[in-house]
Coordinates of C-alpha atoms in Angstrom, one line a residue:
M139 CA -0.4 0.3 -0.2
T140 CA 1.6 3.3 -1.2
K141 CA 2.0 5.8 2.0
K142 CA -0.7 8.7 1.4
I143 CA 2.2 12.2 1.2
N144 CA 0.9 15.4 3.1
L145 CA 2.6 18.4 0.3
F146 CA 1.9 21.5 3.1
A147 CA 3.4 18.8 6.5
N148 CA 6.5 20.6 6.5
L149 CA 5.8 24.3 4.2
K150 CA 8.0 26.7 6.0
S151 CA 12.0 24.3 5.4
D152 CA 10.1 22.8 1.7
F153 CA 9.7 26.9 1.1
A154 CA 12.9 27.9 2.2
S155 CA 14.2 25.7 -0.5
G156 CA 12.3 25.9 -2.5
L157 CA 13.6 29.5 -2.9
V158 CA 17.3 28.4 -3.0
V159 CA 16.6 25.4 -5.7
F160 CA 15.2 28.4 -7.7
L161 CA 17.6 30.9 -6.9
V162 CA 19.8 28.0 -8.6
A163 CA 17.3 26.6 -11.9
L164 CA 17.1 29.9 -13.2
P165 CA 20.7 31.4 -14.4
L166 CA 20.8 27.0 -15.6
C167 CA 17.8 27.3 -17.3
L168 CA 18.7 29.9 -19.4
G169 CA 22.5 28.8 -19.9
I170 CA 21.5 25.4 -21.2
A171 CA 19.0 27.1 -23.5
M172 CA 21.4 29.5 -25.6
A173 CA 24.2 26.7 -25.2
S174 CA 21.4 24.7 -27.0
G175 CA 20.8 27.2 -29.2
A176 CA 16.3 27.4 -28.6
P177 CA 15.0 30.5 -27.3
L178 CA 15.9 31.8 -23.9
F179 CA 12.6 31.1 -22.5
S180 CA 12.2 28.0 -23.7
G181 CA 15.3 27.0 -21.0
I182 CA 12.8 28.6 -18.6
I183 CA 8.7 26.8 -19.2
S184 CA 11.8 23.4 -19.2
G185 CA 12.5 24.5 -15.7
I186 CA 8.0 25.1 -14.8
V187 CA 7.3 21.8 -16.4
G188 CA 10.2 20.1 -14.8
G189 CA 9.4 21.5 -11.0
I190 CA 5.1 21.3 -11.3
V191 CA 5.0 18.8 -13.2
V192 CA 7.3 15.9 -12.8
G193 CA 7.3 17.0 -8.6
Y194 CA 4.0 16.5 -8.2
L195 CA 3.7 13.4 -10.7
S196 CA 7.1 12.0 -9.2
K197 CA 7.8 9.8 -5.6
S198 CA 10.9 11.7 -5.2
H199 CA 11.2 13.9 -2.5
L200 CA 14.0 15.6 -3.4
S201 CA 14.5 14.5 -7.2
V202 CA 14.5 18.3 -9.3
S203 CA 14.1 17.8 -13.2
G204 CA 14.3 20.5 -15.8
P205 CA 16.2 21.0 -19.2
A206 CA 20.1 19.4 -18.2
A207 CA 23.2 19.9 -19.4
G208 CA 23.2 16.3 -20.8
L209 CA 21.4 17.2 -23.0
T210 CA 22.9 20.2 -25.1
A211 CA 25.0 18.4 -27.7
I212 CA 22.1 16.5 -28.6
V213 CA 19.5 19.4 -28.9
L214 CA 22.1 21.9 -30.5
T215 CA 22.8 19.0 -33.5
A216 CA 19.2 17.8 -33.8
I217 CA 17.8 21.6 -34.1
T218 CA 20.5 22.4 -37.3
D219 CA 19.9 18.7 -38.5
L220 CA 15.8 19.4 -38.6
G221 CA 16.3 22.4 -39.9
A222 CA 13.3 23.6 -37.6
F223 CA 13.1 24.5 -33.1
D224 CA 8.5 23.5 -33.6
V225 CA 10.0 20.3 -35.5
F226 CA 12.1 19.2 -32.9
L227 CA 9.9 19.9 -30.2
T228 CA 7.8 17.8 -32.5
A229 CA 11.0 14.6 -31.6
V230 CA 10.9 16.1 -27.6
F231 CA 7.3 15.4 -27.8
I232 CA 8.1 11.9 -29.4
A233 CA 10.5 11.0 -26.4
G234 CA 8.4 11.9 -23.6
I235 CA 5.9 9.2 -25.0
I236 CA 8.7 6.1 -25.4
Q237 CA 9.5 7.1 -21.9
L238 CA 6.2 6.2 -20.7
G239 CA 6.3 3.5 -22.0
L240 CA 9.6 2.9 -20.5
G241 CA 8.0 3.6 -17.2
F242 CA 4.8 1.1 -17.9
I243 CA 7.5 -1.8 -18.8
K244 CA 8.9 -1.1 -15.7
A245 CA 12.9 -0.1 -17.1
G246 CA 13.0 2.1 -14.1
S247 CA 15.0 -1.0 -12.1
I248 CA 17.4 -0.9 -14.1
S249 CA 19.1 1.3 -11.2
N250 CA 18.8 -0.6 -8.8
Y251 CA 21.9 -2.4 -10.5
F252 CA 23.9 0.5 -10.6
P253 CA 26.8 0.8 -7.4
T254 CA 26.9 2.7 -4.4
N255 CA 31.2 3.6 -5.3
V256 CA 29.9 4.6 -8.9
I257 CA 26.9 6.6 -7.6
E258 CA 29.0 8.3 -5.7
G259 CA 32.2 9.2 -7.7
M260 CA 29.1 10.6 -9.9
L261 CA 28.4 12.7 -7.6
A262 CA 31.7 14.1 -6.5
G263 CA 32.6 14.5 -10.5
I264 CA 29.0 16.9 -10.7
G265 CA 31.3 18.5 -7.4
I266 CA 34.7 19.2 -8.6
I267 CA 32.7 20.3 -12.1
I268 CA 31.2 22.6 -10.2
I269 CA 33.9 24.3 -8.2
L270 CA 35.7 24.5 -11.9
K271 CA 33.3 25.9 -13.7
Q272 CA 32.1 28.9 -11.0
L273 CA 35.1 29.9 -10.2
P274 CA 35.7 32.0 -13.2
H275 CA 32.4 33.1 -12.0
A276 CA 32.9 34.4 -9.3
F277 CA 36.1 36.5 -10.4
G278 CA 33.4 37.9 -12.6
Y279 CA 34.7 36.1 -15.6
D280 CA 32.0 34.4 -17.9
S281 CA 34.0 33.0 -20.7
D282 CA 31.2 29.9 -20.9
F283 CA 27.6 28.9 -20.3
E284 CA 26.5 28.9 -17.0
G285 CA 25.3 24.8 -16.9
D286 CA 28.2 23.5 -18.5
Q287 CA 29.2 20.1 -17.7
S288 CA 31.5 20.3 -20.3
F289 CA 35.0 19.5 -19.8
V290 CA 35.8 20.7 -23.6
Q291 CA 33.9 24.4 -24.3
S292 CA 31.9 25.6 -26.9
N293 CA 34.4 28.4 -27.4
G294 CA 37.2 25.9 -28.0
S295 CA 39.0 25.9 -24.6
N296 CA 38.4 24.2 -21.7
T297 CA 37.7 24.3 -18.0
L298 CA 40.8 24.3 -16.5
S299 CA 42.5 26.4 -19.0
S300 CA 39.4 28.9 -18.1
L301 CA 40.5 28.4 -14.8
L302 CA 44.2 30.2 -15.9
G303 CA 41.8 32.6 -18.4
I304 CA 40.8 34.4 -14.6
V305 CA 43.8 36.2 -13.8
D306 CA 43.3 38.4 -16.6
Y307 CA 39.5 39.3 -16.5
V308 CA 39.4 39.7 -12.8
Q309 CA 36.6 41.6 -11.3
L310 CA 37.4 42.6 -7.8
G311 CA 33.0 44.0 -7.7
A312 CA 32.2 40.3 -8.5
I313 CA 35.3 39.1 -5.9
I314 CA 33.9 40.9 -2.9
I315 CA 30.8 39.8 -4.1
T316 CA 31.6 36.2 -3.9
A317 CA 33.2 36.4 -1.0
L318 CA 30.4 38.6 1.7
S319 CA 28.5 35.5 0.2
L320 CA 30.0 32.7 1.3
I321 CA 30.5 34.2 4.7
I322 CA 26.7 34.6 4.8
L323 CA 26.5 31.0 3.6
I324 CA 29.1 29.8 5.8
A325 CA 27.6 31.4 9.0
W326 CA 23.9 30.4 8.1
D327 CA 24.6 26.7 8.6
K328 CA 27.6 27.5 11.5
V329 CA 26.0 30.5 13.4
P330 CA 23.3 29.0 16.0
F331 CA 20.3 31.5 16.6
L332 CA 21.0 32.2 12.6
K333 CA 20.2 28.9 11.8
K334 CA 17.0 29.2 13.6
L335 CA 15.3 31.3 10.8
K336 CA 14.4 28.5 8.6
L337 CA 12.1 30.8 6.1
I338 CA 14.8 32.4 5.2
P339 CA 17.3 30.5 3.9
G340 CA 20.8 32.3 3.0
A341 CA 21.1 32.3 -0.1
L342 CA 18.7 34.9 -0.5
V343 CA 19.8 37.5 2.4
A344 CA 23.1 36.7 -0.3
V345 CA 21.0 37.5 -3.3
I346 CA 19.8 40.4 -1.7
L347 CA 23.0 41.6 -0.4
G348 CA 24.5 41.5 -3.9
V349 CA 22.3 43.3 -5.4
I350 CA 22.0 46.1 -3.2
L351 CA 26.1 46.4 -2.6
N352 CA 25.7 46.3 -7.1
E353 CA 23.2 48.5 -7.1
I354 CA 25.1 51.4 -5.0
F355 CA 28.9 50.6 -7.3
T356 CA 26.7 51.2 -10.4
A357 CA 24.9 54.3 -8.5
S358 CA 28.3 56.1 -7.7
G359 CA 30.2 55.1 -10.5
S360 CA 32.0 53.2 -8.7
S361 CA 34.8 50.8 -10.8
L362 CA 33.5 48.1 -8.4
A363 CA 30.3 48.7 -10.6
I364 CA 29.5 44.3 -12.0
A365 CA 28.9 44.5 -15.8
K366 CA 25.4 44.0 -17.8
E367 CA 26.9 40.8 -19.1
H368 CA 27.4 39.2 -15.4
L369 CA 24.1 39.5 -14.2
V370 CA 21.2 37.2 -14.5
S371 CA 19.7 37.8 -18.2
L372 CA 16.5 37.4 -17.7
P373 CA 13.9 37.7 -21.2
I374 CA 11.4 40.4 -20.9
P375 CA 8.3 40.9 -22.9
S376 CA 6.9 44.6 -23.3
S377 CA 3.3 43.1 -23.7
L378 CA 0.9 40.1 -23.5
E379 CA 1.0 39.9 -27.9
E380 CA 4.8 39.5 -27.3
F381 CA 4.4 37.0 -24.5
K382 CA 2.1 34.9 -26.3
Q383 CA 4.9 34.9 -29.4
I384 CA 7.2 33.4 -26.8
I385 CA 5.5 29.6 -26.6
V386 CA 6.2 28.1 -29.8
T387 CA 4.0 24.5 -30.7
P388 CA 5.2 21.9 -32.2
D389 CA 4.8 21.3 -35.7
F390 CA 2.7 17.6 -36.1
S391 CA 3.1 17.4 -39.7
S392 CA 6.8 16.4 -39.2
I393 CA 5.7 13.4 -37.0
T394 CA 7.0 11.1 -40.2
N395 CA 10.0 12.4 -41.2
P396 CA 12.3 9.0 -39.8
K397 CA 14.9 11.7 -38.4
V398 CA 12.8 12.6 -36.1
W399 CA 11.8 9.5 -34.5
I400 CA 16.0 8.3 -34.7
V401 CA 16.4 11.8 -32.4
G402 CA 13.2 11.3 -29.8
L403 CA 14.3 8.1 -29.1
T404 CA 17.9 10.0 -28.6
I405 CA 16.0 11.9 -26.3
A406 CA 14.3 9.1 -24.3
I407 CA 17.3 6.8 -23.4
V408 CA 20.0 9.5 -22.8
A409 CA 17.1 11.3 -20.4
S410 CA 15.8 8.4 -18.9
I411 CA 19.2 6.8 -17.7
E412 CA 20.4 10.6 -16.7
T413 CA 17.5 10.4 -14.5
L414 CA 17.2 6.9 -13.2
L415 CA 21.3 8.0 -12.5
C416 CA 20.4 10.7 -10.6
I417 CA 17.4 9.3 -8.5
E418 CA 19.8 6.5 -7.1
A419 CA 21.6 9.6 -6.4
A420 CA 18.6 11.5 -4.3
D421 CA 17.9 8.1 -3.3
R422 CA 22.1 8.2 -2.0
M423 CA 21.5 11.9 -0.5
D424 CA 17.5 11.6 1.4
V425 CA 18.6 11.5 5.4
H426 CA 15.7 9.7 5.8
K427 CA 16.5 6.5 3.2
R428 CA 12.8 7.0 1.2
Y429 CA 13.3 5.5 -2.0
T430 CA 11.6 6.3 -4.8
D431 CA 9.8 3.7 -7.8
T432 CA 11.7 4.3 -10.9
N433 CA 9.3 3.0 -13.0
V434 CA 6.8 5.7 -12.1
E435 CA 9.9 8.6 -12.1
L436 CA 10.3 7.4 -16.1
K437 CA 6.0 8.0 -16.1
A438 CA 6.8 11.4 -14.5
Q439 CA 8.6 12.8 -16.9
G440 CA 7.2 10.7 -20.0
I441 CA 4.0 13.3 -18.7
G442 CA 6.7 16.1 -18.2
N443 CA 8.3 15.8 -22.0
L444 CA 5.2 15.6 -23.5
V445 CA 3.9 19.0 -21.6
S446 CA 7.4 20.7 -21.9
S447 CA 7.2 20.1 -25.8
L448 CA 3.2 21.8 -26.0
L449 CA 4.6 24.9 -24.3
G450 CA 7.7 25.0 -26.6
G451 CA 10.0 23.9 -23.8
L452 CA 13.2 22.4 -23.6
P453 CA 13.2 18.2 -23.0
M454 CA 14.4 17.9 -18.9
T455 CA 15.9 14.8 -16.9
S456 CA 16.2 14.5 -13.5
V457 CA 18.8 17.1 -12.5
V458 CA 22.3 15.7 -10.5
V459 CA 22.3 20.1 -9.2
R460 CA 19.5 21.0 -8.5
T461 CA 18.5 18.2 -6.1
S462 CA 21.9 18.4 -4.3
A463 CA 21.5 22.3 -3.5
N464 CA 17.6 20.7 -2.7
N465 CA 19.4 18.7 -0.5
N466 CA 21.3 20.4 1.0
A467 CA 19.1 24.0 1.6
G468 CA 17.4 21.4 4.2
A469 CA 14.4 20.4 1.9
K470 CA 11.6 17.9 3.0
S471 CA 9.3 16.5 0.5
K472 CA 8.2 17.3 -3.6
M473 CA 6.9 20.3 -2.3
S474 CA 10.2 22.0 -2.5
T475 CA 10.4 21.3 -6.0
I476 CA 7.0 21.6 -6.6
M477 CA 7.6 25.5 -5.2
H478 CA 11.3 26.1 -7.3
G479 CA 9.1 25.0 -10.5
I480 CA 5.6 27.9 -9.2
L481 CA 8.6 31.1 -8.3
L482 CA 10.4 30.1 -11.7
L483 CA 6.9 31.5 -13.7
L484 CA 5.9 33.9 -11.3
S485 CA 9.3 35.5 -11.6
V486 CA 8.7 35.6 -15.2
L487 CA 5.6 37.1 -15.0
I488 CA 6.3 39.1 -12.3
I489 CA 9.9 40.2 -11.2
P490 CA 11.8 39.4 -13.9
A491 CA 13.3 43.5 -14.5
I492 CA 14.0 42.4 -10.5
L493 CA 15.8 39.0 -11.4
N494 CA 17.7 40.6 -13.9
K495 CA 20.2 42.8 -11.4
I496 CA 21.1 39.9 -9.8
P497 CA 25.0 39.2 -10.3
L498 CA 26.0 35.9 -10.9
A499 CA 28.9 35.7 -8.8
T500 CA 26.5 35.6 -6.1
L501 CA 24.5 32.9 -7.8
A502 CA 28.5 31.5 -7.4
A503 CA 28.5 31.0 -4.3
I504 CA 25.5 29.1 -3.7
L505 CA 27.5 26.9 -6.3
L506 CA 30.3 26.6 -5.0
L507 CA 29.2 25.1 -1.5
V508 CA 26.3 22.5 -2.9
G509 CA 30.1 21.8 -5.0
Y510 CA 31.9 21.1 -1.7
K511 CA 29.5 18.8 -0.4
L512 CA 29.4 16.6 -3.1
A513 CA 33.3 16.4 -3.2
K514 CA 33.9 16.5 0.3
P515 CA 37.4 15.3 1.5
A516 CA 35.3 13.1 3.9
T517 CA 33.3 10.7 0.7
F518 CA 36.7 10.1 -0.9
K519 CA 38.5 8.7 2.5
H520 CA 35.7 6.1 3.0
F521 CA 36.6 4.7 -0.8
W522 CA 40.1 4.6 0.6
K523 CA 39.4 3.0 3.3
N524 CA 37.3 0.3 2.3
G525 CA 40.0 -0.7 0.0
K526 CA 40.8 -1.1 -4.2
Y527 CA 38.0 -2.9 -5.1
Q528 CA 35.3 0.4 -3.7
F529 CA 38.0 3.0 -4.3
I530 CA 39.4 2.3 -7.2
P531 CA 35.8 2.3 -9.6
F532 CA 34.5 5.3 -6.7
I533 CA 38.0 7.2 -8.6
A534 CA 37.9 6.0 -12.8
T535 CA 33.7 7.3 -12.4
L536 CA 34.8 10.7 -10.7
L537 CA 37.3 11.4 -13.3
A538 CA 35.9 10.2 -16.3
V539 CA 32.8 12.6 -15.3
V540 CA 35.5 15.6 -15.0
F541 CA 37.3 15.2 -18.0
M542 CA 34.7 12.7 -20.5
D543 CA 31.1 12.8 -19.4
L544 CA 28.7 12.1 -16.9
L545 CA 27.5 8.7 -19.6
K546 CA 30.7 8.0 -19.9
G547 CA 32.3 7.9 -16.9
V548 CA 29.2 6.3 -15.9
A549 CA 29.9 3.4 -18.1
L550 CA 33.5 2.8 -17.5
G551 CA 32.6 2.6 -13.6
I552 CA 30.4 -0.3 -13.8
I553 CA 32.3 -1.6 -16.0
I554 CA 35.0 -1.5 -14.1
S555 CA 33.2 -2.4 -11.0
V556 CA 32.1 -5.4 -13.1
I557 CA 35.2 -7.1 -13.9
F558 CA 36.4 -6.7 -10.0
I559 CA 33.3 -8.4 -9.0
L560 CA 33.8 -11.2 -11.8
K561 CA 37.6 -11.6 -10.5
G562 CA 36.3 -11.6 -7.5
N563 CA 33.7 -14.3 -8.3
L564 CA 36.4 -16.6 -9.9
K565 CA 38.2 -16.2 -6.7
R566 CA 36.0 -17.4 -4.8
A567 CA 34.2 -19.7 -6.7
Y568 CA 35.8 -23.0 -5.3
S569 CA 39.0 -23.0 -2.0
F570 CA 41.9 -25.5 -3.4
R571 CA 43.6 -28.5 -0.3
K572 CA 46.1 -30.4 -0.4
Q573 CA 46.6 -32.2 2.8
E574 CA 49.9 -34.9 2.9
Y575 CA 49.9 -38.5 3.6
A576 CA 52.7 -41.0 3.7
D577 CA 50.4 -43.2 1.2
G578 CA 49.9 -39.7 -1.3
D579 CA 47.9 -36.4 -1.3
I580 CA 44.2 -35.6 -0.3
I581 CA 42.6 -32.9 -2.3
H582 CA 40.3 -31.1 -1.4
I583 CA 37.6 -28.5 -4.1
D584 CA 35.3 -26.8 -1.9
L585 CA 32.9 -25.0 -3.5
A586 CA 31.0 -21.7 -2.8
Q587 CA 27.6 -20.7 -2.2
E588 CA 27.1 -19.8 -6.4
V589 CA 29.3 -21.7 -8.6
S590 CA 28.6 -19.7 -12.7
F591 CA 29.8 -19.8 -15.8
L592 CA 32.5 -18.2 -15.0
N593 CA 34.1 -20.0 -12.4
K594 CA 34.4 -22.5 -15.5
A595 CA 37.8 -21.7 -16.3
A596 CA 39.3 -21.5 -13.2
I597 CA 38.1 -25.2 -11.8
K598 CA 39.0 -27.1 -15.4
S599 CA 42.3 -25.6 -15.0
T600 CA 42.4 -27.1 -11.3
L601 CA 41.0 -30.3 -12.2
N602 CA 43.5 -30.3 -15.3
D603 CA 46.4 -30.3 -12.5
I604 CA 45.3 -33.7 -10.7
P605 CA 48.2 -35.9 -9.9
E606 CA 47.6 -39.9 -11.0
N607 CA 47.6 -42.0 -8.7
S608 CA 45.6 -38.9 -5.5
E609 CA 42.3 -38.6 -3.6
V610 CA 39.7 -35.5 -4.4
I611 CA 36.9 -34.5 -2.3
I612 CA 35.1 -32.1 -3.8
N613 CA 32.4 -30.7 -1.5
A614 CA 29.6 -29.1 -2.5
Q615 CA 27.3 -28.9 0.6
D616 CA 27.1 -25.0 1.1
T617 CA 26.5 -25.0 -2.6
V618 CA 22.6 -23.9 -3.5
Y619 CA 23.9 -23.2 -7.2
I620 CA 26.3 -25.2 -10.0
A621 CA 26.0 -24.4 -13.6
H622 CA 25.6 -27.2 -15.8
D623 CA 29.3 -26.2 -17.5
V624 CA 31.0 -26.8 -14.2
L625 CA 28.8 -29.9 -13.3
D626 CA 29.7 -31.0 -16.9
L627 CA 32.9 -30.7 -16.5
I628 CA 32.7 -32.9 -12.4
K629 CA 31.0 -35.6 -14.3
E630 CA 33.7 -36.0 -17.2
F631 CA 36.4 -35.9 -15.0
K632 CA 34.6 -38.4 -12.9
K633 CA 33.7 -40.8 -15.9
I634 CA 36.8 -40.4 -18.0
R635 CA 39.7 -39.1 -16.0
A636 CA 39.5 -40.4 -12.6
K637 CA 38.8 -44.1 -14.3
E638 CA 42.5 -43.4 -16.6
E639 CA 44.1 -41.5 -14.1
N640 CA 43.7 -44.6 -11.1
I641 CA 42.4 -41.3 -9.2
K642 CA 39.9 -41.4 -6.0
V643 CA 37.0 -39.0 -6.1
K644 CA 34.5 -38.1 -3.3
L645 CA 31.6 -36.5 -3.9
I646 CA 29.6 -35.0 -0.9
G647 CA 26.8 -32.5 -0.3
F648 CA 25.9 -33.0 -4.6
K649 CA 22.4 -32.2 -4.8
K650 CA 20.6 -35.6 -6.1
A651 CA 19.0 -33.1 -9.3
Y652 CA 22.8 -33.0 -10.6
D653 CA 23.2 -37.0 -11.2
L654 CA 26.3 -37.4 -10.4
L655 CA 26.5 -41.2 -8.9
N656 CA 26.0 -38.7 -5.6
T657 CA 23.2 -41.6 -4.7
G658 CA 21.4 -42.5 -1.3
E659 CA 20.1 -39.9 1.7
E660 CA 21.2 -36.8 1.8
G661 CA 23.2 -35.5 3.8
K662 CA 25.2 -38.7 3.0
H663 CA 28.7 -39.1 1.0
I664 CA 29.2 -41.5 -1.3
F665 CA 32.7 -42.7 -1.9
V666 CA 33.7 -43.4 -5.7
E667 CA 37.2 -45.4 -5.9
H668 CA 37.9 -45.6 -9.4
K669 CA 40.8 -48.0 -10.1

């Protein structure tokens, strides 16, 4: 039975966290739309739908959906290839239908097979990306679009060269605002009486201070004034008619175009994988350890993309950066996500001019703390202490996420984890013991709980190396499953080689179904001697 969720039970904390996520999401929505070669408002529309529609339908308590940096390259290429944004929206509509179908066939269950160390490596990698990408904004150097997570940037430079470029573009006003914002944000978490002001998030105070300071710098003609290009840039429609023109609808006459279906399928697959990864990460972050129904999430994302396409919005996924900000701000339920969507909608309708006064340096300070919490040194220490089989997939995922992209990083981490699992299974399939006796060796082979076809080569090699005139005891008392490939090996060894080379074979604990001449009542051991 599904437990009913009271969306208004934690309204104070959820409103405060929703406000923080709204402040983080606003420039990300605009930046991702710009990088995608789409109208700026399409990013805002996607953020609104991701907050209100997906937020309401989802079972996740922390996840926040919206336009994702991981889809920018796909969207940019697709808009160019398809020739028009309204044709591209048809592909997004198709992607939504496919995601709905994936939800109904319960494809979301694959998220259960993502290893924890890989998910943690992904989060830490994204944390490092956030820090590296926000440092230029913190110094007043905005060479890259807000929300980019790629190591190689669209302008030809990369993340590290952008950091080196800070030296030539330092803006003292941005540094002052970043520093003061960081002081406020850290104090809000540490100072006891400030922590009690849950309804007023530190991020809002930092934003207000940043706006006021820059207005003072500008009014006084100071060189510290932050230029317009380093502020939030929300499109401002001058009339209702102009606002209506912003809404683009899909061109359904292009639905017979095979290219549209290929783009739709590509978006559906990539968006679904990114969403499942983020949901798994969100559940890891949740202090209450509540688990999300990933099949419901895929349905919610599908409906979200359907609605977004009909209103002229970008495709969406569940997004780690916004989800992390939501968690760090103290969200208790999905009301926080819905609230951020409502605030995005209201900001577009009521106060776009005021929002355009927010310095990107203030938002960089908020994201720097989000990045640090994702990539805390304690996380590295934890996996280091757990040994190489935990640490290597973790660090490999992290590095690949930073230097390649999220999906490649996770794929690499999973491949390494699988290799380690296979290696472990090969070692643990059986134990090999030999006891010296005056009249010869007694060789014990104790099989593990599960012996799969992957263990065939190792067991084959062991049986092949057993010398003539020896005695072998193969023990399957603790074994639950033995692959037929391995059973055939043991049968052949016992019936043929053992006879030919005078090897005494004793089988212990093999089930009757295995048909290895281990007859008699269960628990009795039959000694089979071949001469």
